[in-house]
Short mmCIF file of N, CA and C in Angstrom, two decimals:
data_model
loop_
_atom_site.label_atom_id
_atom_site.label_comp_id
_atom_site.label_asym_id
_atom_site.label_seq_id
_atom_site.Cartn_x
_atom_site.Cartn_y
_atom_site.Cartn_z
N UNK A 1 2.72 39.96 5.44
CA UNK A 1 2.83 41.23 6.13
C UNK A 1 3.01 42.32 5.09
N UNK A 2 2.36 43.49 5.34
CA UNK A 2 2.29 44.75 3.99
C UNK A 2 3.56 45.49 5.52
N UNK A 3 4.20 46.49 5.01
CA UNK A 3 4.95 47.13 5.39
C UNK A 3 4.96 48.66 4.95
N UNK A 4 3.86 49.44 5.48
CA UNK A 4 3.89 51.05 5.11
C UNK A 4 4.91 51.67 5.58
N UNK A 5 5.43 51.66 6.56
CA UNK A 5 6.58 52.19 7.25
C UNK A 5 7.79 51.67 7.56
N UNK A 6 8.87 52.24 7.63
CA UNK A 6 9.97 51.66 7.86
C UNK A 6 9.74 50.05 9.20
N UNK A 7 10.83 49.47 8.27
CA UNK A 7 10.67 48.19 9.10
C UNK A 7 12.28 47.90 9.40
N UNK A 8 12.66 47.92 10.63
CA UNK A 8 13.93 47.65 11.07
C UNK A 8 14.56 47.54 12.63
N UNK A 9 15.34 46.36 12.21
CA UNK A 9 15.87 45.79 14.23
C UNK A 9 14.59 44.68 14.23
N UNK A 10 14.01 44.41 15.53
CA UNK A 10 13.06 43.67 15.84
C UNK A 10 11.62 43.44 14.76
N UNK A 11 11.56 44.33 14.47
CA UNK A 11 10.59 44.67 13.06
C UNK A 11 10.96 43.82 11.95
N UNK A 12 11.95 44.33 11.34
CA UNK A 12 12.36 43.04 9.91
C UNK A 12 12.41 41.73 10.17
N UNK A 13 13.27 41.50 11.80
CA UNK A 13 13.06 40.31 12.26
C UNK A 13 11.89 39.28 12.36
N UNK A 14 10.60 39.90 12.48
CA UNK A 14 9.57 39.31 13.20
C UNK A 14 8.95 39.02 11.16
N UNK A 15 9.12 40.02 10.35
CA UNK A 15 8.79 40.20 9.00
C UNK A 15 9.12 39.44 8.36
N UNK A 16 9.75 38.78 8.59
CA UNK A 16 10.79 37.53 8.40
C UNK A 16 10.48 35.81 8.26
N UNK A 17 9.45 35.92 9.46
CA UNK A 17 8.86 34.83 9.87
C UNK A 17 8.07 34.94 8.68
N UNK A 18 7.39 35.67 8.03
CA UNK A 18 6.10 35.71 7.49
C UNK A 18 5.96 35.23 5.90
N UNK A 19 5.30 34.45 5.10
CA UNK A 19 5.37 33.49 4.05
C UNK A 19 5.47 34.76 3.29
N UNK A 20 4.47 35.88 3.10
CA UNK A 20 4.22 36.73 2.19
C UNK A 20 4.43 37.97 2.96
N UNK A 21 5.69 38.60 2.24
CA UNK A 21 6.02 40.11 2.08
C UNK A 21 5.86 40.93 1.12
N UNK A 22 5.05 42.17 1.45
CA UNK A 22 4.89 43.51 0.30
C UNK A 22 5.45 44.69 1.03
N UNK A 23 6.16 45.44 0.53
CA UNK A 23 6.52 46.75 1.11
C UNK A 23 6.16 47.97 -0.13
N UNK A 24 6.20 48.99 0.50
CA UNK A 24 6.34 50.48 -0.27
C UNK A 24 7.82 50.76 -1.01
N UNK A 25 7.29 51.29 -1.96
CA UNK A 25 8.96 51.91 -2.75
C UNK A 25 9.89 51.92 -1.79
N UNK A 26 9.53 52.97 -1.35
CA UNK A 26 10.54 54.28 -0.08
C UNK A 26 10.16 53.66 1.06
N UNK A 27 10.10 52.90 1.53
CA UNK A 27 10.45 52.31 2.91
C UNK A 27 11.85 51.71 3.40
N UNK A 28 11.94 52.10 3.93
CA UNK A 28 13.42 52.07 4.83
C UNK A 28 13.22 50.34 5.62
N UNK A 29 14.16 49.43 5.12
CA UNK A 29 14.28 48.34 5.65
C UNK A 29 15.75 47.97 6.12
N UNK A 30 15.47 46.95 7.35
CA UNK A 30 17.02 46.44 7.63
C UNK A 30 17.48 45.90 9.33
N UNK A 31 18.38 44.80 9.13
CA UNK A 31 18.59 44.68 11.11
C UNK A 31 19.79 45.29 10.97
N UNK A 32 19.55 46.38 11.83
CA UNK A 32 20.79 47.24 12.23
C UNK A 32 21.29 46.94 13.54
N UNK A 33 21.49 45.57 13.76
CA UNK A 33 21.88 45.01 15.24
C UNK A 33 23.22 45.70 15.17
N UNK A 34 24.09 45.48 14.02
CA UNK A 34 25.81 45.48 14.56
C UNK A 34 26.08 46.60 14.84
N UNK A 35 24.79 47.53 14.13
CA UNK A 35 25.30 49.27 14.94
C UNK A 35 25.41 49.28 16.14
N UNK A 36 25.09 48.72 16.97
CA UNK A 36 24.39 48.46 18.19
C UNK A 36 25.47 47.42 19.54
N UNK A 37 25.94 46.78 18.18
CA UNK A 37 27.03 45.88 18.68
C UNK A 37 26.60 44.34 19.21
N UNK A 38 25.52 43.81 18.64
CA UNK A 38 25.04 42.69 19.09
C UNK A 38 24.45 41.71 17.71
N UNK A 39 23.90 40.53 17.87
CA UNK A 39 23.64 39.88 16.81
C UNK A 39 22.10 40.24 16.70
N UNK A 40 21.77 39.60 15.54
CA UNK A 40 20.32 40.22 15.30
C UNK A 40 19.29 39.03 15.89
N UNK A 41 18.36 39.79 16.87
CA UNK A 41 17.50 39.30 17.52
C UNK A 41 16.15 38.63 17.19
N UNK A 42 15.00 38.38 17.66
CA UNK A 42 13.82 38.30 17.03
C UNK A 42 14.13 36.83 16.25
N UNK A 43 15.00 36.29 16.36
CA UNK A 43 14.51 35.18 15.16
C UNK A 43 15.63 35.44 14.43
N UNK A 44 16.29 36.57 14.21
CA UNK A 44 16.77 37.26 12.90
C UNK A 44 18.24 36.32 12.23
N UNK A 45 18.86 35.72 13.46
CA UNK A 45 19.85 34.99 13.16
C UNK A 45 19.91 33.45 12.28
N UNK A 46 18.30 33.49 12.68
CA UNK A 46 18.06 32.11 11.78
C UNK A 46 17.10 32.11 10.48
N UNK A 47 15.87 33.29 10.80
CA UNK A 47 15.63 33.35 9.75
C UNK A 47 15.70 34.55 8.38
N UNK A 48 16.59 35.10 8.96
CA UNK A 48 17.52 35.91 8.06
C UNK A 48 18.46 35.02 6.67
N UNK A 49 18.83 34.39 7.11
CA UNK A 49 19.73 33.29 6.09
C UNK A 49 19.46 32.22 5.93
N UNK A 50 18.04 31.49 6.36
CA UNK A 50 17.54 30.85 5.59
C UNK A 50 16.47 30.64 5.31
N UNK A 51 16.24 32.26 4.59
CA UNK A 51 14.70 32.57 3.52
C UNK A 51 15.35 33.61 2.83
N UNK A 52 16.44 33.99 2.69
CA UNK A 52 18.01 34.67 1.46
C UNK A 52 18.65 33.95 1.00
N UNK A 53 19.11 34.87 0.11
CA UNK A 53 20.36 34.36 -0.39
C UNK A 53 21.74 34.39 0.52
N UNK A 54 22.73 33.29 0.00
CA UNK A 54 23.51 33.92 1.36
C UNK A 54 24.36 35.06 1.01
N UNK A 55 24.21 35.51 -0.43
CA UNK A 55 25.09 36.88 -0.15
C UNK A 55 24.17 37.86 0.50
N UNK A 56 23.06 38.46 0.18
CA UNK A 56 21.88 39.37 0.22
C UNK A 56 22.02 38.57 2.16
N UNK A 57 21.55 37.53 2.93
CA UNK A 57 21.66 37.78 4.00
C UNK A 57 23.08 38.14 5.25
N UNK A 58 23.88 37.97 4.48
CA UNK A 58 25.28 38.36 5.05
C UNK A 58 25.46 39.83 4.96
N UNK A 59 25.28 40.55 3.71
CA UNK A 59 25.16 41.87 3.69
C UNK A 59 24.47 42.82 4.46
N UNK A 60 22.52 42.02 4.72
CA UNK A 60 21.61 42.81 5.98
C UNK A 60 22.81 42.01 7.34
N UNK A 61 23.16 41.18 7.48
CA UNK A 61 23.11 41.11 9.12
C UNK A 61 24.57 41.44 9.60
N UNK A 62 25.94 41.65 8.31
CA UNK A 62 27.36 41.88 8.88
C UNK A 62 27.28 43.72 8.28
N UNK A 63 26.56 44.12 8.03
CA UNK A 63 26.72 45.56 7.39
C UNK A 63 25.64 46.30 8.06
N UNK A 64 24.57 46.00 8.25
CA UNK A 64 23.90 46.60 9.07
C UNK A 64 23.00 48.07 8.75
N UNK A 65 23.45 47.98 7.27
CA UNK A 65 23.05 48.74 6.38
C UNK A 65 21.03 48.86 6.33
N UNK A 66 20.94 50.11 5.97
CA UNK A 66 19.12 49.98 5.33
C UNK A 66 18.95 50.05 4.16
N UNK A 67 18.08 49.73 3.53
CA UNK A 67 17.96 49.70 2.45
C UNK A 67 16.04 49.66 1.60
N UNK A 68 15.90 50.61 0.70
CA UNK A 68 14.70 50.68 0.36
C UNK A 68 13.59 49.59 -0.21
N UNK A 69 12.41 49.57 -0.34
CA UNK A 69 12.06 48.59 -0.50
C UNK A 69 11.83 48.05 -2.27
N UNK A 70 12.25 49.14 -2.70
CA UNK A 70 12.89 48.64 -4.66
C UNK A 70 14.19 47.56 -4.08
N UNK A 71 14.96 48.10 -3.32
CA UNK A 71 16.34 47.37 -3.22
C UNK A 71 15.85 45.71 -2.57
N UNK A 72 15.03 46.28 -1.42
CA UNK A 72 14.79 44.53 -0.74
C UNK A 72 13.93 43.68 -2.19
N UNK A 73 13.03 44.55 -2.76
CA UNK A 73 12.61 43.87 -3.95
C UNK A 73 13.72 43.03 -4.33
N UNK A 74 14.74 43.74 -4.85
CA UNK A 74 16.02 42.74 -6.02
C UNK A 74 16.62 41.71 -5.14
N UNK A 75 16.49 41.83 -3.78
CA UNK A 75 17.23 41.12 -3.10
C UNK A 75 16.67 40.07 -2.51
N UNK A 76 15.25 39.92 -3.03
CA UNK A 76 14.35 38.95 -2.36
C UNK A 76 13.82 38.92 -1.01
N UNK A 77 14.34 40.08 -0.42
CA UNK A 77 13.93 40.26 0.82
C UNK A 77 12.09 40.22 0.99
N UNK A 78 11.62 41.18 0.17
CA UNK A 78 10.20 41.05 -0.25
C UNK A 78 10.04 40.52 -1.28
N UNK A 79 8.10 39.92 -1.36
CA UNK A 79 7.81 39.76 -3.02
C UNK A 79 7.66 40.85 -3.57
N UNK A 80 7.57 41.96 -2.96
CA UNK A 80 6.99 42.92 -4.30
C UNK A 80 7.03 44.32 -3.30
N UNK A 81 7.89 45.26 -4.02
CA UNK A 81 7.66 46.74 -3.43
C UNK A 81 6.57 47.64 -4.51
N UNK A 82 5.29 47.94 -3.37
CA UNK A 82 3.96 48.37 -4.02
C UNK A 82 4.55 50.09 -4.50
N UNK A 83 4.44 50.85 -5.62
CA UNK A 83 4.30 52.59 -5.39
C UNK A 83 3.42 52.68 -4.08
N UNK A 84 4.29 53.51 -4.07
CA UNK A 84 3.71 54.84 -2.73
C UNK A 84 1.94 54.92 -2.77
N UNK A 85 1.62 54.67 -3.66
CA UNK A 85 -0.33 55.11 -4.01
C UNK A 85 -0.45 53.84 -3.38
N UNK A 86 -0.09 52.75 -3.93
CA UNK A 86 -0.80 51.39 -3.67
C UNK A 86 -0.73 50.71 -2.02
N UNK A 87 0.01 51.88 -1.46
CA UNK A 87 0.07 50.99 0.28
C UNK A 87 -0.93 51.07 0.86
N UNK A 88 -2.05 52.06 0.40
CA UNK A 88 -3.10 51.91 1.50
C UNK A 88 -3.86 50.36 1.26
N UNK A 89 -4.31 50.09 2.41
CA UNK A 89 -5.04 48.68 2.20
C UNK A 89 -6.00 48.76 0.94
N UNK A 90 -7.20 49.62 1.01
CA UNK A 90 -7.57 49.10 -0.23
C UNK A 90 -6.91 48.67 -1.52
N UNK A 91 -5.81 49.65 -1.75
CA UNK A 91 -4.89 49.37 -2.80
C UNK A 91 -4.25 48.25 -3.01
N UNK A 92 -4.01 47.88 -2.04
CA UNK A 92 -3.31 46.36 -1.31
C UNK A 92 -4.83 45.10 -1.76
N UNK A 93 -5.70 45.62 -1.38
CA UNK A 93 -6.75 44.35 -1.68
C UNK A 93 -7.33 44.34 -2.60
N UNK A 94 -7.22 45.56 -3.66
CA UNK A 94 -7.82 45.32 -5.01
C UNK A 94 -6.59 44.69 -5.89
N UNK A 95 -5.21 45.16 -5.20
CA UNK A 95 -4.41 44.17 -6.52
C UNK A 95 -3.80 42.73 -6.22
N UNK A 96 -4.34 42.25 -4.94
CA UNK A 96 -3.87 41.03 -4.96
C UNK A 96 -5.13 40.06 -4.54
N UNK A 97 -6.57 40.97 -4.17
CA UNK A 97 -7.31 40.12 -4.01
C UNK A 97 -7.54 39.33 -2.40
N UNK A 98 -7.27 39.91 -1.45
CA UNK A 98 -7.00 39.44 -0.31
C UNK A 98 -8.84 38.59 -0.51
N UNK A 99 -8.13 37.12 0.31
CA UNK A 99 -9.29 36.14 0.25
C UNK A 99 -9.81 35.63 2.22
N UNK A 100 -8.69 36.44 3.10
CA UNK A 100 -9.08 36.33 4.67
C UNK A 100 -8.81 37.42 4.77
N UNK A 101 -10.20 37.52 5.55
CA UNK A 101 -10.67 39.09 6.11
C UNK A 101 -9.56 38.68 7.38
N UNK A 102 -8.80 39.97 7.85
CA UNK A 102 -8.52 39.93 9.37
C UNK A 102 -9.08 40.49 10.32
#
């Protein structure tokens, strides 16, 4: 999953499922369930903490915090936060080579 826009709540959740993550610098990521007052949905309770670390997934799901996509970079949340230039798809398929058309 490429991620141009903020991804968060049901969104990161579902992002989650997915083998391969790329996001933008400046994209706003995160399950902000506990703002909310509930556990994180979508999947998020299971596969939140185990495809993290368990500090990095305790921090997204008891803090509820967002965080950019340089930061999910360090945190393993994604493989790779693209610059701002590189989110458009072509940019996306000349540097990794996409091999299935969707």
């Amino acid at each position: 999953v490429v991620s141009t826009q903020s991804t968060v709540g049901a969104g990161f959740c579902v992002a989650m499922f997915c083998d391969l993550r790329l996001t933008g610098q400046t994209v706003k990521l995160g399950a902000n369930f506990l703002r909310v007052g509930i556990s994180p949905g979508m999947g998020g309770s299971y596969t939140i903490p185990t495809k993290l670390s368990d500090q990095a997934s305790k921090e997204i799901i008891l803090t509820g915090r967002l965080f950019s996509g340089e930061e999910a970079e360090r945190m393993g949340v994604v493989m790779r936060a693209l610059p701002d230039k590189t989110q458009e798809s072509s940019g996306i398929n000349a540097e990794y080579g996409v091999a299935l058309p969707m």
